[in-house]
Coordinates of N, CA and C in Angstrom, one line a residue:
M1 N 90.7 88.3 102.8 CA 91.9 87.5 103.2 C 92.4 86.8 102.0
S2 N 93.7 86.7 101.9 CA 94.4 86.0 100.8 C 94.4 84.5 101.1
K3 N 94.7 83.8 100.0 CA 94.9 82.3 100.2 C 96.2 82.0 100.8
P4 N 96.3 80.9 101.6 CA 97.6 80.6 102.2 C 98.6 80.1 101.2
I5 N 99.9 80.4 101.4 CA 101.0 80.0 100.6 C 102.0 79.2 101.4
N6 N 102.9 78.6 100.7 CA 104.0 77.9 101.3 C 105.0 78.9 101.7
V7 N 105.2 79.2 103.0 CA 106.1 80.3 103.4 C 107.6 79.8 103.2
Y8 N 107.8 78.6 102.9 CA 109.2 78.2 102.6 C 109.6 78.2 101.1
S9 N 108.6 78.7 100.3 CA 108.9 78.8 98.9 C 109.1 80.3 98.5
T10 N 110.3 80.6 98.2 CA 110.7 81.9 97.8 C 109.9 82.5 96.6
P11 N 109.7 81.7 95.6 CA 108.8 82.3 94.5 C 107.4 82.6 94.9
D12 N 106.8 81.8 95.8 CA 105.5 82.1 96.3 C 105.5 83.3 97.1
L13 N 106.5 83.5 98.0 CA 106.6 84.7 98.8 C 106.7 85.9 98.0
R14 N 107.6 85.9 97.0 CA 107.8 87.0 96.1 C 106.6 87.4 95.3
Q15 N 106.0 86.4 94.7 CA 104.8 86.6 93.9 C 103.6 87.2 94.8
T16 N 103.4 86.7 96.0 CA 102.3 87.2 96.8 C 102.6 88.6 97.2
L17 N 103.8 88.9 97.6 CA 104.2 90.3 98.0 C 104.1 91.2 96.8
D18 N 104.6 90.8 95.7 CA 104.5 91.7 94.5 C 103.0 92.0 94.1
E19 N 102.2 91.0 94.2 CA 100.8 91.1 93.9 C 100.0 92.0 94.9
A20 N 100.5 92.1 96.1 CA 99.9 93.0 97.1 C 100.3 94.4 97.0
L21 N 101.3 94.8 96.2 CA 101.8 96.2 96.1 C 100.7 97.1 95.6
P22 N 100.0 96.9 94.6 CA 98.9 97.8 94.1 C 97.9 98.2 95.2
D23 N 97.5 97.2 96.0 CA 96.5 97.4 97.0 C 97.1 98.2 98.2
V24 N 98.4 97.9 98.5 CA 99.0 98.7 99.6 C 99.2 100.1 99.2
F25 N 99.6 100.4 98.0 CA 99.8 101.8 97.6 C 98.5 102.5 97.3
K26 N 97.5 101.8 97.0 CA 96.2 102.4 96.8 C 95.7 102.9 98.2
R27 N 96.0 102.1 99.2 CA 95.6 102.6 100.6 C 96.5 103.8 101.0
L28 N 97.7 103.9 100.4 CA 98.5 105.0 100.7 C 98.3 106.2 99.8
N29 N 97.1 106.2 99.1 CA 96.7 107.2 98.2 C 97.5 107.4 97.0
Y30 N 98.1 106.4 96.4 CA 98.8 106.4 95.2 C 97.9 105.8 94.1
E31 N 98.0 106.3 92.9 CA 97.3 105.7 91.8 C 98.4 105.1 90.9
Q32 N 98.1 103.8 90.5 CA 99.1 103.1 89.7 C 99.2 103.6 88.3
S33 N 100.4 103.7 87.8 CA 100.7 104.2 86.5 C 101.2 102.9 85.6
F34 N 100.7 102.9 84.4 CA 101.0 101.7 83.6 C 101.9 102.1 82.4
K35 N 102.7 103.2 82.5 CA 103.5 103.7 81.4 C 104.6 102.7 81.0
L36 N 105.2 102.1 82.0 CA 106.3 101.1 81.7 C 105.7 99.9 80.9
I37 N 104.6 99.4 81.4 CA 103.9 98.2 80.8 C 103.4 98.6 79.4
D38 N 102.9 99.8 79.3 CA 102.4 100.2 77.9 C 103.5 100.3 76.9
T39 N 104.6 100.9 77.4 CA 105.8 101.0 76.5 C 106.3 99.6 76.1
K40 N 106.4 98.7 77.1 CA 106.8 97.4 76.7 C 105.9 96.7 75.7
L41 N 104.6 96.9 75.9 CA 103.6 96.3 75.0 C 103.8 96.9 73.6
I42 N 104.0 98.2 73.5 CA 104.1 98.9 72.2 C 105.3 98.3 71.5
I43 N 106.4 98.2 72.2 CA 107.7 97.6 71.6 C 107.4 96.2 71.1
G44 N 106.8 95.4 72.0 CA 106.5 94.0 71.7 C 105.6 93.8 70.5
Y45 N 104.5 94.6 70.5 CA 103.6 94.5 69.3 C 104.3 95.0 68.0
S46 N 105.1 96.0 68.1 CA 105.9 96.5 66.9 C 106.7 95.3 66.4
I47 N 107.4 94.6 67.2 CA 108.2 93.5 66.8 C 107.3 92.4 66.1
A48 N 106.2 92.2 66.7 CA 105.2 91.2 66.1 C 104.7 91.7 64.7
V49 N 104.4 93.0 64.6 CA 104.0 93.5 63.3 C 105.0 93.4 62.2
V50 N 106.3 93.7 62.6 CA 107.4 93.6 61.6 C 107.5 92.1 61.2
A51 N 107.4 91.2 62.1 CA 107.5 89.8 61.8 C 106.4 89.4 60.9
A52 N 105.2 89.9 61.1 CA 104.0 89.5 60.3 C 104.1 90.1 58.9
I53 N 104.6 91.3 58.8 CA 104.8 91.9 57.5 C 105.8 91.1 56.7
S54 N 106.9 90.7 57.3 CA 107.9 89.9 56.7 C 107.3 88.6 56.2
F55 N 106.5 88.0 57.0 CA 105.9 86.7 56.6 C 105.0 86.9 55.4
L56 N 104.2 87.9 55.4 CA 103.2 88.2 54.3 C 104.0 88.5 53.0
L57 N 105.0 89.3 53.1 CA 105.8 89.6 51.9 C 106.5 88.4 51.4
D58 N 106.9 87.5 52.2 CA 107.5 86.2 51.8 C 106.5 85.4 51.1
K59 N 105.3 85.4 51.5 CA 104.2 84.6 50.9 C 103.7 85.2 49.6
K60 N 103.6 86.5 49.5 CA 103.0 87.2 48.4 C 104.0 87.5 47.2
L61 N 105.2 87.8 47.5 CA 106.2 88.2 46.5 C 107.2 87.2 46.3
K62 N 107.8 87.3 45.1 CA 109.0 86.4 44.8 C 110.2 86.9 45.6
F63 N 111.2 86.0 45.7 CA 112.3 86.3 46.5 C 113.0 87.6 46.1
E64 N 113.2 87.7 44.8 CA 114.0 88.9 44.3 C 113.2 90.2 44.6
E65 N 111.8 90.1 44.5 CA 111.0 91.3 44.7 C 111.0 91.7 46.1
A66 N 111.0 90.8 47.0 CA 110.9 91.0 48.5 C 112.2 91.3 49.1
L67 N 113.3 91.1 48.5 CA 114.6 91.1 49.1 C 114.9 92.4 49.8
L68 N 114.7 93.5 49.1 CA 115.0 94.9 49.7 C 114.1 95.1 50.9
Y69 N 112.8 94.8 50.8 CA 111.9 94.9 51.9 C 112.3 94.1 53.1
Q70 N 112.7 92.9 52.8 CA 113.1 91.9 53.8 C 114.3 92.4 54.6
K71 N 115.3 93.0 53.9 CA 116.4 93.6 54.5 C 116.0 94.7 55.5
V72 N 115.1 95.6 55.0 CA 114.7 96.7 55.9 C 113.9 96.1 57.1
L73 N 113.1 95.1 56.9 CA 112.3 94.5 58.0 C 113.2 93.8 59.0
V74 N 114.2 93.1 58.5 CA 115.1 92.4 59.4 C 115.9 93.4 60.2
G75 N 116.3 94.5 59.6 CA 117.0 95.5 60.3 C 116.1 96.1 61.4
S76 N 114.8 96.4 61.0 CA 113.9 96.9 62.0 C 113.6 96.0 63.1
Y77 N 113.5 94.7 62.8 CA 113.3 93.7 63.8 C 114.5 93.6 64.8
A78 N 115.7 93.7 64.2 CA 116.9 93.7 65.1 C 116.9 94.9 66.0
I79 N 116.6 96.1 65.4 CA 116.7 97.3 66.2 C 115.6 97.2 67.3
L80 N 114.4 96.9 67.0 CA 113.3 96.8 68.0 C 113.6 95.7 69.0
S81 N 114.2 94.6 68.7 CA 114.6 93.6 69.6 C 115.6 94.1 70.6
A82 N 116.6 94.9 70.1 CA 117.6 95.5 70.9 C 117.0 96.5 71.9
V83 N 116.1 97.3 71.4 CA 115.4 98.3 72.3 C 114.6 97.5 73.4
F84 N 113.9 96.4 73.0 CA 113.2 95.7 73.9 C 114.1 95.1 75.0
W85 N 115.2 94.5 74.6 CA 116.2 93.9 75.5 C 116.7 95.0 76.5
Y86 N 117.1 96.2 75.9 CA 117.6 97.3 76.8 C 116.5 97.7 77.8
F87 N 115.3 97.9 77.3 CA 114.2 98.3 78.1 C 114.0 97.3 79.3
N88 N 114.0 96.0 79.0 CA 113.8 95.0 80.0 C 114.9 95.0 81.1
N89 N 116.2 95.1 80.6 CA 117.3 94.9 81.5 C 117.8 96.2 82.2
Y90 N 117.4 97.4 81.7 CA 118.0 98.6 82.3 C 116.9 99.6 82.7
I91 N 115.8 99.6 82.1 CA 114.8 100.6 82.5 C 113.7 100.0 83.4
E92 N 113.2 98.8 83.0 CA 112.2 98.2 83.8 C 112.7 97.2 84.8
K93 N 114.0 97.1 84.9 CA 114.6 96.0 85.7 C 114.1 95.9 87.2
G94 N 113.3 94.9 87.4 CA 112.8 94.7 88.8 C 111.6 95.5 89.2
V95 N 111.2 96.5 88.4 CA 110.1 97.4 88.7 C 108.8 96.6 88.8
K96 N 108.2 96.6 90.0 CA 106.9 95.9 90.2 C 105.7 96.9 90.3
Y97 N 106.0 98.1 90.7 CA 104.9 99.1 90.9 C 105.4 100.5 90.5
T98 N 104.6 101.2 89.8 CA 104.9 102.7 89.6 C 103.6 103.4 89.9
G99 N 103.7 104.4 90.7 CA 102.5 105.1 91.0 C 102.7 106.6 91.3
Y100 N 101.6 107.3 91.5 CA 101.8 108.7 91.8 C 100.6 109.2 92.7
S101 N 100.8 110.2 93.5 CA 99.8 110.8 94.2 C 99.8 112.3 93.8
K102 N 99.2 113.2 94.5 CA 99.0 114.6 94.1 C 100.4 115.2 93.8
E103 N 101.3 115.1 94.7 CA 102.6 115.8 94.5 C 103.8 114.8 94.5
K104 N 103.5 113.5 94.6 CA 104.6 112.5 94.7 C 104.5 111.5 93.6
A105 N 105.6 110.9 93.2 CA 105.6 109.8 92.4 C 106.6 108.8 93.0
I106 N 106.3 107.5 92.8 CA 107.1 106.4 93.4 C 107.3 105.3 92.4
V107 N 108.5 104.7 92.4 CA 108.8 103.5 91.6 C 109.3 102.5 92.6
V108 N 108.7 101.3 92.6 CA 109.1 100.3 93.6 C 109.6 99.1 92.7
A109 N 110.9 98.8 93.0 CA 111.5 97.6 92.4 C 111.8 96.6 93.5
T110 N 111.5 95.3 93.3 CA 111.7 94.3 94.3 C 112.6 93.2 93.8
K111 N 113.2 92.5 94.7 CA 114.0 91.3 94.4 C 114.0 90.4 95.5
M112 N 114.1 89.1 95.3 CA 114.2 88.1 96.3 C 115.1 87.0 95.8
T113 N 116.1 86.8 96.5 CA 117.1 85.7 96.0 C 116.6 84.4 96.5
K114 N 117.0 83.4 95.8 CA 116.7 82.0 96.1 C 117.2 81.6 97.5
Y115 N 116.3 80.9 98.2 CA 116.6 80.4 99.5 C 116.8 81.5 100.6
D116 N 116.3 82.7 100.3 CA 116.4 83.8 101.2 C 115.0 84.4 101.4
Y117 N 114.5 84.6 102.6 CA 113.2 85.0 102.8 C 113.1 86.6 102.9
N118 N 114.2 87.3 102.7 CA 114.2 88.7 102.7 C 113.8 89.3 101.4
Y119 N 112.8 90.2 101.5 CA 112.2 90.8 100.3 C 112.9 92.2 100.2
Q120 N 113.7 92.3 99.2 CA 114.6 93.5 99.0 C 113.8 94.5 98.2
V121 N 113.6 95.7 98.7 CA 112.7 96.7 98.1 C 113.6 97.9 97.9
T122 N 113.4 98.4 96.7 CA 114.1 99.7 96.3 C 113.0 100.7 95.9
L123 N 113.0 101.8 96.6 CA 112.0 102.9 96.4 C 112.8 104.1 95.7
R124 N 112.1 104.6 94.7 CA 112.7 105.7 94.0 C 111.6 106.8 93.8
N125 N 111.9 108.0 94.1 CA 110.9 109.1 93.9 C 111.2 109.9 92.7
E126 N 110.3 110.9 92.4 CA 110.4 111.7 91.2 C 111.7 112.5 91.1
A127 N 112.3 112.8 92.3 CA 113.6 113.6 92.3 C 114.8 112.7 92.1
G128 N 114.6 111.4 92.0 CA 115.7 110.5 91.8 C 116.3 109.9 93.1
S129 N 115.8 110.3 94.2 CA 116.3 109.8 95.5 C 115.9 108.3 95.5
V130 N 116.9 107.5 96.1 CA 116.7 106.1 96.1 C 116.9 105.6 97.6
I131 N 116.1 104.7 98.0 CA 116.3 104.0 99.3 C 116.2 102.5 99.1
K132 N 117.1 101.8 99.6 CA 117.1 100.3 99.5 C 116.8 99.8 100.9
T133 N 115.9 98.9 101.0 CA 115.5 98.4 102.3 C 115.1 96.9 102.2
T134 N 115.1 96.2 103.3 CA 114.7 94.8 103.3 C 113.6 94.5 104.2
L135 N 112.6 93.8 103.8 CA 111.5 93.3 104.6 C 111.6 91.8 104.8
P136 N 111.9 91.4 106.0 CA 111.9 89.9 106.3 C 110.4 89.4 106.1
A137 N 110.3 88.5 105.1 CA 108.9 88.0 104.8 C 108.2 87.4 105.9
N138 N 108.9 86.9 106.9 CA 108.3 86.2 108.0 C 107.6 87.2 108.9
T139 N 107.8 88.5 108.7 CA 107.1 89.5 109.6 C 105.8 89.9 109.1
V140 N 105.4 89.5 107.8 CA 104.1 89.9 107.3 C 103.3 88.7 106.9
F141 N 103.8 87.5 107.2 CA 103.0 86.2 107.0 C 102.9 85.6 108.3
D142 N 101.7 85.0 108.5 CA 101.5 84.2 109.7 C 101.9 82.7 109.5
E143 N 101.8 81.9 110.6 CA 102.3 80.6 110.5 C 101.6 79.7 109.5
Q144 N 100.3 80.0 109.2 CA 99.5 79.3 108.2 C 99.8 79.7 106.8
G145 N 100.6 80.8 106.6 CA 100.9 81.2 105.2 C 100.0 82.3 104.7
Y146 N 99.3 83.0 105.6 CA 98.4 84.1 105.1 C 99.2 85.4 105.2
L147 N 99.0 86.2 104.2 CA 99.7 87.5 104.2 C 98.9 88.4 105.1
Q148 N 99.5 89.1 106.0 CA 98.9 90.1 106.9 C 99.0 91.4 106.2
T149 N 98.0 91.8 105.4 CA 98.1 93.0 104.6 C 98.3 94.3 105.5
D150 N 97.7 94.3 106.7 CA 97.8 95.5 107.5 C 99.3 95.7 108.0
L151 N 100.0 94.6 108.3 CA 101.4 94.7 108.6 C 102.2 95.2 107.4
L152 N 101.9 94.7 106.3 CA 102.6 95.1 105.1 C 102.4 96.6 104.8
F153 N 101.1 97.0 104.9 CA 100.7 98.4 104.8 C 101.5 99.3 105.7
K154 N 101.5 98.9 107.0 CA 102.2 99.7 108.0 C 103.7 99.8 107.7
W155 N 104.3 98.7 107.2 CA 105.7 98.7 106.9 C 106.0 99.6 105.8
F156 N 105.3 99.6 104.7 CA 105.5 100.5 103.6 C 105.2 102.0 104.0
E157 N 104.2 102.1 104.9 CA 103.9 103.5 105.3 C 105.0 104.1 106.1
E158 N 105.6 103.3 107.0 CA 106.8 103.8 107.7 C 108.0 104.1 106.8
K159 N 108.2 103.2 105.9 CA 109.4 103.4 105.0 C 109.2 104.6 104.1
L160 N 108.0 104.8 103.6 CA 107.7 106.0 102.8 C 107.8 107.3 103.6
D161 N 107.3 107.3 104.8 CA 107.5 108.4 105.7 C 108.9 108.8 105.9
S162 N 109.7 107.8 106.3 CA 111.2 108.1 106.5 C 111.8 108.5 105.2
F163 N 111.4 107.9 104.1 CA 112.0 108.2 102.8 C 111.8 109.6 102.4
Y164 N 110.5 110.1 102.5 CA 110.2 111.5 102.1 C 110.8 112.5 103.1
K165 N 110.9 112.1 104.4 CA 111.6 113.0 105.3 C 113.1 113.1 105.0
K166 N 113.7 112.0 104.6 CA 115.1 112.0 104.3 C 115.3 112.8 103.0
A167 N 114.4 112.7 102.1 CA 114.6 113.4 100.8 C 114.5 114.9 100.9
K168 N 113.8 115.4 101.9 CA 113.7 116.9 102.1 C 114.9 117.6 102.4

């Protein structure tokens, strides 16, 4: 059983529901994929390496000797930063879970607006079909603030069943 949360706090609700997604989809026979996270890490580490090389060149070489290298590194830094920004805002936007089973893949993006207890869920499959649905958070939390994982599992199970029937 999870720890109780303040059910009147939107960030707590969102975080608890987002953290429950891997367990729910594991019960639905999905295996989590970390491709988006790995890509984001590679881009972020590349930015850090470029910055470190720039720092080391600045320390080891004179200004005139390092100028050409610094121009290339600053350009690389700008390009990598732009790619990172694009990745965060357009590719990974709101994605909280990516998983696959034998013949299916699923991407789950979630959102919760301030002062609203509705958990907005967007499901996308490998064919590109999208379904947007809303889970009222008060249906999966009890009065003490405990997440009822069985109710959350059943809700996702129903949504996925209707999603894949609709996609056929």
